[in-house]
Coordinates of C-alpha atoms in Angstrom, one line a residue:
M1 CA 46.8 -2.5 11.9
T2 CA 43.8 -4.3 13.4
Q3 CA 40.4 -2.9 12.5
A4 CA 38.2 -1.9 15.4
P5 CA 35.3 -4.3 16.0
V6 CA 31.8 -3.0 15.0
T7 CA 29.9 -2.2 18.2
P8 CA 26.2 -2.8 18.6
R9 CA 25.7 0.9 18.8
A10 CA 27.4 1.5 15.5
T11 CA 25.3 -1.3 13.9
R12 CA 22.1 0.4 15.2
R13 CA 23.2 3.7 13.7
Q14 CA 23.9 2.0 10.4
H15 CA 20.4 0.5 10.4
D16 CA 18.9 3.8 11.4
R17 CA 20.5 5.6 8.5
E18 CA 19.3 3.0 6.0
I19 CA 15.8 3.0 7.4
V20 CA 15.5 6.8 7.3
A21 CA 17.1 7.0 3.9
L22 CA 14.5 4.6 2.4
A23 CA 11.5 5.3 4.6
V24 CA 11.2 9.1 4.4
P25 CA 11.0 9.3 0.6
A26 CA 8.7 6.2 0.6
F27 CA 6.4 8.0 3.0
G28 CA 6.3 11.1 0.7
A29 CA 5.4 8.9 -2.3
L30 CA 2.7 7.0 -0.4
V31 CA 1.1 10.3 0.7
A32 CA 1.2 11.7 -2.9
E33 CA -0.7 8.8 -4.3
P34 CA -4.1 9.4 -2.6
L35 CA -3.8 13.1 -3.6
F36 CA -4.7 12.1 -7.1
V37 CA -8.2 11.2 -6.0
L38 CA -8.4 14.2 -3.7
A39 CA -7.5 16.6 -6.6
D40 CA -10.0 14.9 -8.9
S41 CA -12.7 15.2 -6.2
A42 CA -12.0 18.9 -5.6
I43 CA -12.1 19.7 -9.3
V44 CA -15.1 17.6 -10.3
G45 CA -17.0 18.6 -7.1
H46 CA -17.6 22.0 -8.6
L47 CA -19.4 20.5 -11.6
G48 CA -22.2 19.2 -9.5
T49 CA -23.3 16.6 -7.0
A50 CA -24.2 14.0 -9.6
Q51 CA -20.7 14.3 -11.2
L52 CA -19.0 14.0 -7.8
A53 CA -21.1 11.0 -6.9
G54 CA -20.2 9.4 -10.2
L55 CA -16.5 10.1 -9.6
G56 CA -16.8 8.5 -6.1
V57 CA -18.3 5.2 -7.5
A58 CA -15.8 5.0 -10.3
S59 CA -12.8 5.9 -8.1
A60 CA -13.8 3.2 -5.6
L61 CA -13.8 0.6 -8.4
L62 CA -10.4 1.8 -9.8
T63 CA -8.8 2.0 -6.4
T64 CA -9.9 -1.6 -5.6
A65 CA -8.5 -2.8 -8.9
V66 CA -5.1 -1.2 -8.4
S67 CA -4.9 -2.3 -4.7
I68 CA -5.5 -5.9 -5.7
F69 CA -2.4 -5.8 -7.9
V70 CA -0.2 -4.1 -5.3
F71 CA 1.7 -7.4 -5.1
L72 CA 3.5 -6.2 -8.3
A73 CA 5.4 -3.7 -6.2
Y74 CA 5.9 -6.0 -3.1
A75 CA 7.0 -9.1 -4.9
T76 CA 9.3 -7.2 -7.3
T77 CA 11.0 -5.3 -4.5
A78 CA 11.9 -8.5 -2.6
A79 CA 13.1 -10.4 -5.7
V80 CA 15.2 -7.4 -7.0
A81 CA 16.7 -6.7 -3.6
R82 CA 17.9 -10.3 -3.2
R83 CA 19.8 -10.0 -6.5
V84 CA 21.2 -6.6 -5.5
G85 CA 22.5 -8.2 -2.3
A86 CA 24.0 -11.0 -4.3
G87 CA 25.9 -8.4 -6.4
D88 CA 24.2 -9.4 -9.6
L89 CA 22.7 -6.1 -10.9
P90 CA 21.9 -7.4 -14.4
A91 CA 19.8 -10.2 -13.0
A92 CA 18.2 -7.8 -10.6
I93 CA 17.0 -5.5 -13.5
R94 CA 16.1 -8.6 -15.5
Q95 CA 13.9 -9.7 -12.6
G96 CA 12.3 -6.2 -12.5
M97 CA 11.6 -6.3 -16.3
D98 CA 9.7 -9.6 -15.8
G99 CA 7.5 -7.8 -13.2
I100 CA 6.9 -4.9 -15.6
W101 CA 5.9 -7.3 -18.4
L102 CA 3.5 -9.1 -16.0
A103 CA 2.0 -5.7 -15.1
L104 CA 1.4 -4.9 -18.8
L105 CA -0.3 -8.3 -19.3
L106 CA -2.5 -7.9 -16.3
G107 CA -3.3 -4.3 -17.2
A108 CA -4.4 -5.3 -20.7
A109 CA -6.7 -8.0 -19.1
V110 CA -8.3 -5.5 -16.8
V111 CA -9.0 -3.1 -19.6
A112 CA -10.5 -6.0 -21.7
V113 CA -12.9 -6.9 -18.8
V114 CA -13.8 -3.5 -17.5
L115 CA -14.5 -1.6 -20.7
P116 CA -17.6 -3.6 -21.8
A117 CA -18.6 -4.3 -18.2
A118 CA -18.4 -0.7 -16.9
P119 CA -22.2 0.0 -16.8
A120 CA -22.9 -3.3 -14.9
L121 CA -20.0 -2.6 -12.5
V122 CA -21.2 0.9 -11.7
E123 CA -24.7 -0.4 -11.1
L124 CA -23.3 -3.2 -8.8
F125 CA -21.6 -0.5 -6.7
G126 CA -24.9 1.2 -6.2
A127 CA -24.6 4.3 -8.3
S128 CA -27.9 6.3 -8.5
D129 CA -29.6 6.9 -11.8
T130 CA -28.3 10.5 -12.0
A131 CA -24.7 9.5 -11.1
M132 CA -24.6 6.4 -13.3
P133 CA -23.8 8.0 -16.6
Y134 CA -21.0 10.1 -15.1
A135 CA -19.5 7.1 -13.3
T136 CA -19.6 5.0 -16.4
T137 CA -17.9 7.7 -18.5
Y138 CA -15.2 8.2 -15.9
L139 CA -14.6 4.5 -15.4
R140 CA -14.4 3.7 -19.2
I141 CA -11.8 6.4 -19.8
S142 CA -9.8 6.0 -16.6
V143 CA -9.5 2.2 -17.0
L144 CA -7.3 2.9 -20.0
G145 CA -4.7 4.2 -17.5
I146 CA -4.7 0.9 -15.5
P147 CA -1.8 -0.7 -17.5
A148 CA 0.2 2.4 -16.8
M149 CA -0.6 2.4 -13.1
L150 CA 0.3 -1.3 -12.9
V151 CA 3.6 -0.5 -14.6
V152 CA 4.2 2.2 -12.1
L153 CA 3.6 -0.3 -9.3
A154 CA 6.1 -2.9 -10.7
A155 CA 8.7 -0.2 -11.6
T156 CA 8.4 1.3 -8.1
G157 CA 9.2 -2.2 -6.8
V158 CA 12.2 -2.4 -9.1
L159 CA 13.6 0.9 -7.8
R160 CA 12.8 0.0 -4.2
G161 CA 14.7 -3.2 -4.7
L162 CA 17.6 -1.2 -6.0
Q163 CA 17.5 0.7 -2.7
D164 CA 16.1 3.8 -4.4
T165 CA 13.0 5.4 -2.9
K166 CA 13.8 9.0 -3.9
T167 CA 12.9 8.5 -7.6
P168 CA 9.4 7.2 -6.8
L169 CA 8.9 10.3 -4.6
Y170 CA 9.9 12.7 -7.4
V171 CA 7.8 10.9 -9.9
A172 CA 4.8 10.8 -7.6
V173 CA 5.0 14.5 -6.8
A174 CA 5.4 15.4 -10.4
G175 CA 2.5 13.2 -11.4
F176 CA 0.3 14.8 -8.8
V177 CA 1.1 18.3 -10.1
A178 CA 0.6 17.2 -13.7
N179 CA -2.7 15.5 -12.8
A180 CA -4.0 18.7 -11.1
V181 CA -3.0 21.0 -14.0
L182 CA -4.4 18.7 -16.7
N183 CA -7.7 18.2 -14.8
V184 CA -8.3 21.9 -14.5
T185 CA -7.3 22.5 -18.1
L186 CA -9.4 19.7 -19.6
V187 CA -12.4 20.0 -17.2
Y188 CA -12.9 23.8 -17.4
G189 CA -10.5 25.1 -20.1
A190 CA -11.6 22.5 -22.7
G191 CA -15.1 22.1 -21.3
L192 CA -14.9 18.3 -21.2
G193 CA -16.5 18.0 -17.8
I194 CA -15.9 14.7 -15.9
A195 CA -14.4 13.1 -19.0
G196 CA -11.7 15.8 -18.9
S197 CA -10.9 14.7 -15.4
A198 CA -10.6 11.1 -16.4
W199 CA -8.4 12.0 -19.4
G200 CA -6.2 14.2 -17.3
T201 CA -5.5 11.4 -14.9
V202 CA -4.8 8.9 -17.6
I203 CA -2.3 11.2 -19.3
A204 CA -0.6 11.8 -15.9
Q205 CA -0.5 8.1 -15.2
C206 CA 1.0 7.3 -18.7
A207 CA 3.6 10.0 -18.2
M208 CA 4.6 8.5 -14.8
A209 CA 4.9 5.1 -16.4
A210 CA 7.0 6.5 -19.2
V211 CA 9.4 8.1 -16.8
Y212 CA 9.8 4.8 -14.8
L213 CA 10.4 2.8 -18.0
A214 CA 13.0 5.3 -19.1
V215 CA 14.8 4.9 -15.8
V216 CA 14.6 1.1 -15.8
I217 CA 15.6 0.8 -19.5
R218 CA 18.6 3.1 -18.9
G219 CA 19.7 0.8 -16.0
A220 CA 19.2 -2.3 -18.2
R221 CA 21.4 -0.9 -21.0
R222 CA 24.1 0.2 -18.5
H223 CA 24.3 -3.3 -17.0
G224 CA 23.6 -5.3 -20.2
A225 CA 20.2 -6.7 -19.0
S226 CA 17.8 -8.0 -21.6
L227 CA 14.5 -6.0 -22.1
R228 CA 12.7 -8.8 -23.9
P229 CA 9.8 -10.6 -22.3
D230 CA 10.8 -14.0 -20.8
A231 CA 8.0 -16.4 -20.3
A232 CA 9.7 -18.3 -17.4
G233 CA 10.5 -15.0 -15.6
I234 CA 7.0 -13.7 -16.0
R235 CA 5.6 -16.9 -14.8
A236 CA 7.9 -16.8 -11.8
S237 CA 6.8 -13.3 -11.0
A238 CA 3.2 -14.3 -11.2
Q239 CA 3.8 -17.3 -8.9
A240 CA 5.5 -15.1 -6.3
G241 CA 2.6 -12.7 -6.5
V242 CA -0.2 -15.2 -5.9
P243 CA 0.2 -15.5 -2.1
L244 CA 0.5 -11.8 -1.8
L245 CA -2.7 -11.4 -3.8
V246 CA -4.4 -13.8 -1.3
R247 CA -3.1 -11.7 1.5
T248 CA -4.4 -8.5 0.0
L249 CA -7.8 -9.9 -0.9
S250 CA -8.2 -11.1 2.7
L251 CA -7.3 -7.7 4.1
R252 CA -9.8 -6.0 1.7
A253 CA -12.4 -8.5 2.9
I254 CA -11.8 -7.5 6.5
L255 CA -12.1 -3.8 5.7
M256 CA -15.3 -4.4 3.7
I257 CA -16.9 -6.4 6.5
A258 CA -16.1 -3.7 9.0
T259 CA -17.7 -1.0 6.8
A260 CA -20.8 -3.2 6.2
I261 CA -21.2 -3.7 9.9
A262 CA -20.7 0.0 10.6
A263 CA -23.5 0.7 8.1
R264 CA -25.9 -1.5 10.0
L265 CA -25.2 0.4 13.2
G266 CA -26.8 3.6 11.8
D267 CA -26.0 6.8 9.9
A268 CA -24.1 8.4 12.7
D269 CA -21.9 5.3 13.2
I270 CA -21.1 4.8 9.6
A271 CA -20.1 8.4 9.3
A272 CA -18.0 8.2 12.4
H273 CA -16.5 4.9 11.1
Q274 CA -15.5 6.6 7.8
I275 CA -13.7 9.3 9.9
A276 CA -11.9 6.7 12.0
L277 CA -11.0 4.6 8.9
S278 CA -9.6 7.6 7.1
L279 CA -7.4 8.4 10.0
W280 CA -6.3 4.8 10.4
S281 CA -5.4 4.7 6.7
L282 CA -3.4 8.0 7.0
L283 CA -1.5 6.7 10.0
A284 CA -0.8 3.5 8.0
F285 CA 1.2 5.5 5.5
A286 CA 3.8 6.4 8.1
L287 CA 4.1 2.7 9.2
D288 CA 4.0 1.4 5.7
A289 CA 7.0 3.5 4.8
I290 CA 9.1 1.6 7.4
A291 CA 7.7 -1.6 6.0
I292 CA 8.9 -0.6 2.5
A293 CA 12.3 0.0 3.9
G294 CA 12.1 -3.4 5.5
Q295 CA 11.4 -5.1 2.2
A296 CA 14.4 -3.5 0.5
I297 CA 16.8 -3.9 3.3
I298 CA 15.9 -7.5 4.3
G299 CA 15.9 -8.7 0.7
R300 CA 19.4 -7.2 0.2
Y301 CA 20.8 -8.8 3.4
L302 CA 19.4 -12.2 2.5
G303 CA 20.7 -12.0 -1.1
A304 CA 24.1 -11.2 0.3
G305 CA 23.9 -14.3 2.5
D306 CA 24.1 -12.2 5.7
A307 CA 21.5 -13.9 7.9
Q308 CA 22.8 -12.2 11.1
G309 CA 22.5 -8.8 9.4
A310 CA 18.9 -9.6 8.4
R311 CA 18.1 -10.6 12.0
E312 CA 19.6 -7.4 13.4
A313 CA 17.9 -5.2 10.8
C314 CA 14.6 -6.9 11.6
R315 CA 15.1 -6.3 15.4
R316 CA 15.9 -2.6 14.8
M317 CA 13.0 -2.0 12.5
V318 CA 10.6 -3.5 15.0
Q319 CA 11.9 -1.0 17.5
W320 CA 11.2 1.7 15.0
G321 CA 7.7 0.4 14.4
I322 CA 6.9 0.5 18.2
A323 CA 8.4 3.9 18.6
V324 CA 6.6 5.4 15.6
G325 CA 3.4 3.7 16.8
L326 CA 3.7 5.2 20.2
G327 CA 4.3 8.6 18.7
L328 CA 1.3 8.3 16.5
A329 CA -0.9 7.2 19.4
L330 CA 0.0 10.2 21.5
L331 CA -0.6 12.5 18.5
V332 CA -4.0 11.1 17.8
I333 CA -5.0 11.3 21.5
A334 CA -3.9 15.0 21.7
A335 CA -5.4 15.9 18.3
R336 CA -8.8 14.3 18.6
P337 CA -10.6 17.5 19.7
V338 CA -9.1 19.4 16.8
F339 CA -9.4 16.6 14.2
L340 CA -13.1 15.8 14.5
P341 CA -14.5 19.3 13.7
L342 CA -12.6 19.2 10.4
F343 CA -14.9 16.4 9.3
T344 CA -18.3 17.0 11.0
S345 CA -20.4 19.4 13.1
D346 CA -22.9 16.7 13.9
S347 CA -22.8 16.0 17.6
A348 CA -24.0 12.4 17.2
V349 CA -21.2 11.6 14.8
R350 CA -18.7 13.2 17.1
A351 CA -20.0 11.3 20.1
A352 CA -19.6 8.0 18.2
A353 CA -16.2 8.9 16.7
L354 CA -14.5 10.2 19.9
P355 CA -14.1 6.8 21.7
A356 CA -13.5 5.0 18.4
L357 CA -10.5 7.3 17.7
L358 CA -9.2 6.5 21.2
V359 CA -9.2 2.8 20.2
V360 CA -7.4 3.7 17.0
A361 CA -4.8 5.6 18.9
L362 CA -4.2 2.8 21.4
S363 CA -3.8 0.2 18.6
Q364 CA -0.9 2.1 16.9
P365 CA 2.0 0.4 18.7
V366 CA 0.5 -3.0 17.7
C367 CA 0.0 -1.6 14.1
G368 CA 3.7 -0.5 14.1
I369 CA 4.9 -4.1 14.8
V370 CA 2.5 -5.6 12.3
F371 CA 3.5 -3.3 9.4
V372 CA 7.2 -3.7 10.1
L373 CA 7.1 -7.5 10.3
D374 CA 4.8 -7.7 7.3
G375 CA 7.5 -5.8 5.3
V376 CA 10.3 -8.0 6.7
L377 CA 8.6 -11.2 5.6
M378 CA 7.7 -9.7 2.2
G379 CA 11.4 -8.8 1.8
A380 CA 12.3 -12.3 2.7
G381 CA 9.9 -13.6 0.0
D382 CA 7.8 -15.4 2.6
G383 CA 4.5 -14.8 0.7
P384 CA 2.9 -18.2 1.4
Y385 CA 3.1 -17.7 5.2
L386 CA 1.7 -14.2 4.9
A387 CA -1.2 -15.5 2.9
W388 CA -2.0 -18.2 5.4
A389 CA -1.6 -15.8 8.3
M390 CA -4.0 -13.3 6.7
V391 CA -6.6 -15.9 5.9
L392 CA -6.4 -17.1 9.6
T393 CA -6.8 -13.4 10.7
L394 CA -9.9 -13.1 8.5
A395 CA -11.4 -16.3 10.0
V396 CA -10.9 -14.9 13.5
F397 CA -12.1 -11.3 12.7
A398 CA -15.3 -12.1 10.7
P399 CA -17.3 -13.9 13.5
V400 CA -16.2 -11.5 16.2
A401 CA -17.1 -8.5 14.0
L402 CA -20.5 -10.0 13.1
L403 CA -21.3 -10.4 16.8
V404 CA -21.0 -6.7 17.4
P405 CA -24.5 -5.6 16.3
V406 CA -26.0 -8.9 17.5
L407 CA -24.7 -8.2 21.1
G408 CA -25.7 -4.6 20.9
G409 CA -22.2 -3.3 20.6
G410 CA -21.5 0.1 18.9
L411 CA -18.7 1.6 16.8
T412 CA -16.2 1.4 19.7
A413 CA -16.8 -2.4 19.9
L414 CA -16.3 -2.7 16.2
W415 CA -13.0 -0.9 16.4
G416 CA -12.1 -3.2 19.3
A417 CA -12.6 -6.0 16.9
M418 CA -10.3 -4.2 14.4
T419 CA -7.7 -4.0 17.1
L420 CA -8.2 -7.7 17.8
M421 CA -7.6 -8.3 14.1
M422 CA -4.3 -6.4 14.3
T423 CA -3.3 -8.3 17.4
V424 CA -3.9 -11.6 15.7
R425 CA -1.8 -10.4 12.8
M426 CA 1.0 -9.3 15.2
L427 CA 1.0 -12.7 16.9
T428 CA 1.2 -14.7 13.7
L429 CA 3.9 -12.5 12.3
W430 CA 5.9 -12.4 15.5
L431 CA 5.9 -16.2 15.8
R432 CA 7.2 -16.5 12.2
A433 CA 9.9 -13.8 12.8
H434 CA 10.9 -15.5 16.1
S435 CA 11.1 -18.9 14.5
G436 CA 13.8 -17.8 11.9
R437 CA 12.2 -19.9 9.2
W438 CA 11.9 -16.8 7.0
I439 CA 15.7 -16.5 6.8
V440 CA 16.6 -18.1 3.5
T441 CA 19.7 -16.7 2.0
G442 CA 20.8 -16.5 -1.6
A443 CA 19.9 -14.7 -4.8
T444 CA 16.6 -16.6 -5.0
R445 CA 14.4 -18.0 -2.3

């Protein structure tokens, strides 16, 4: 009996099921992560203004440190997914263990640097005299949780590569609940103040890392994969991560330049910029979830030697990115009058934010394409190109953004420059995707 040919419609449905199955849990896990800081802020805020200010400075430092090493998740996802596609699960888990060992080494290095340098770092970030002791206390305790957080990043990459985004969701939600309970108990029940908040977060982070390690170790034993550190594997993981580190640092530089320029525009503009940036970051979670699905799916197809499947999956995910971007754009335009009063009652801030939010809304379809193609190329292990493209984007954005205050432009013009930045990213990523040079099949790139 002849098997019926697979129709394009059936192929699209298959891709849709895969994207939804991976992206929806990934979105939940992404949203749960910033709730850690939100819970800490809500609990510490009742201790006093100085404590909350100290938490703000320390959290900014910690968030920056963790975001720099996000390549642990991205590079591990791509490498593990390739080996899954090639049908070699022991090698996939072995690759994941190399990423986890690298995370532990990097985490130990961060602790060794930050512990003695905490007062200087807090001062560098502009903490006031009253907030400085609280910021230093929180930073010194919380940095002890950095190795655990980096293990969480790497282990999340392992599970994503194994096409599992549900476990990271469950761990993230459980971690958030444990963090909130521990914070309340230690801050108020034990009377430890801001130190209690830091210890609560560290304990929750270590518990999350322990759960991930248990899952990965169980998989390693099931498939006979070694758990021992392998110097060559760790070195390969680090080499794969370097281009993604360059990409991340370039993106952080873009965001820092935008914030610095907004601060020069005046108090109302920097306040409005913070509102716009917060919304932009929130919307990014929805688009990043599709990108995470892209990393896992593309890596698997390429590992299996299915170049055509990778192309078709890429095309379908771009369509998803555009559709979700359009939906988010309409949502922001409709919700602007309701959204702004949640953040401010200042008429000057609202007046500055309203047109900026419109620019944010109109840029979402472009953002959708950017996030998806970013995930596709990460899944393909095309890190060097991503690094080059982001450095080029930074080189285009920086002079344009710096001209905004010189030419008398306001916050709307600055967000126009941000949209230009995303457009440049879209063009560089689209050219690469269209060229097909990212399509390298096999268990390793």
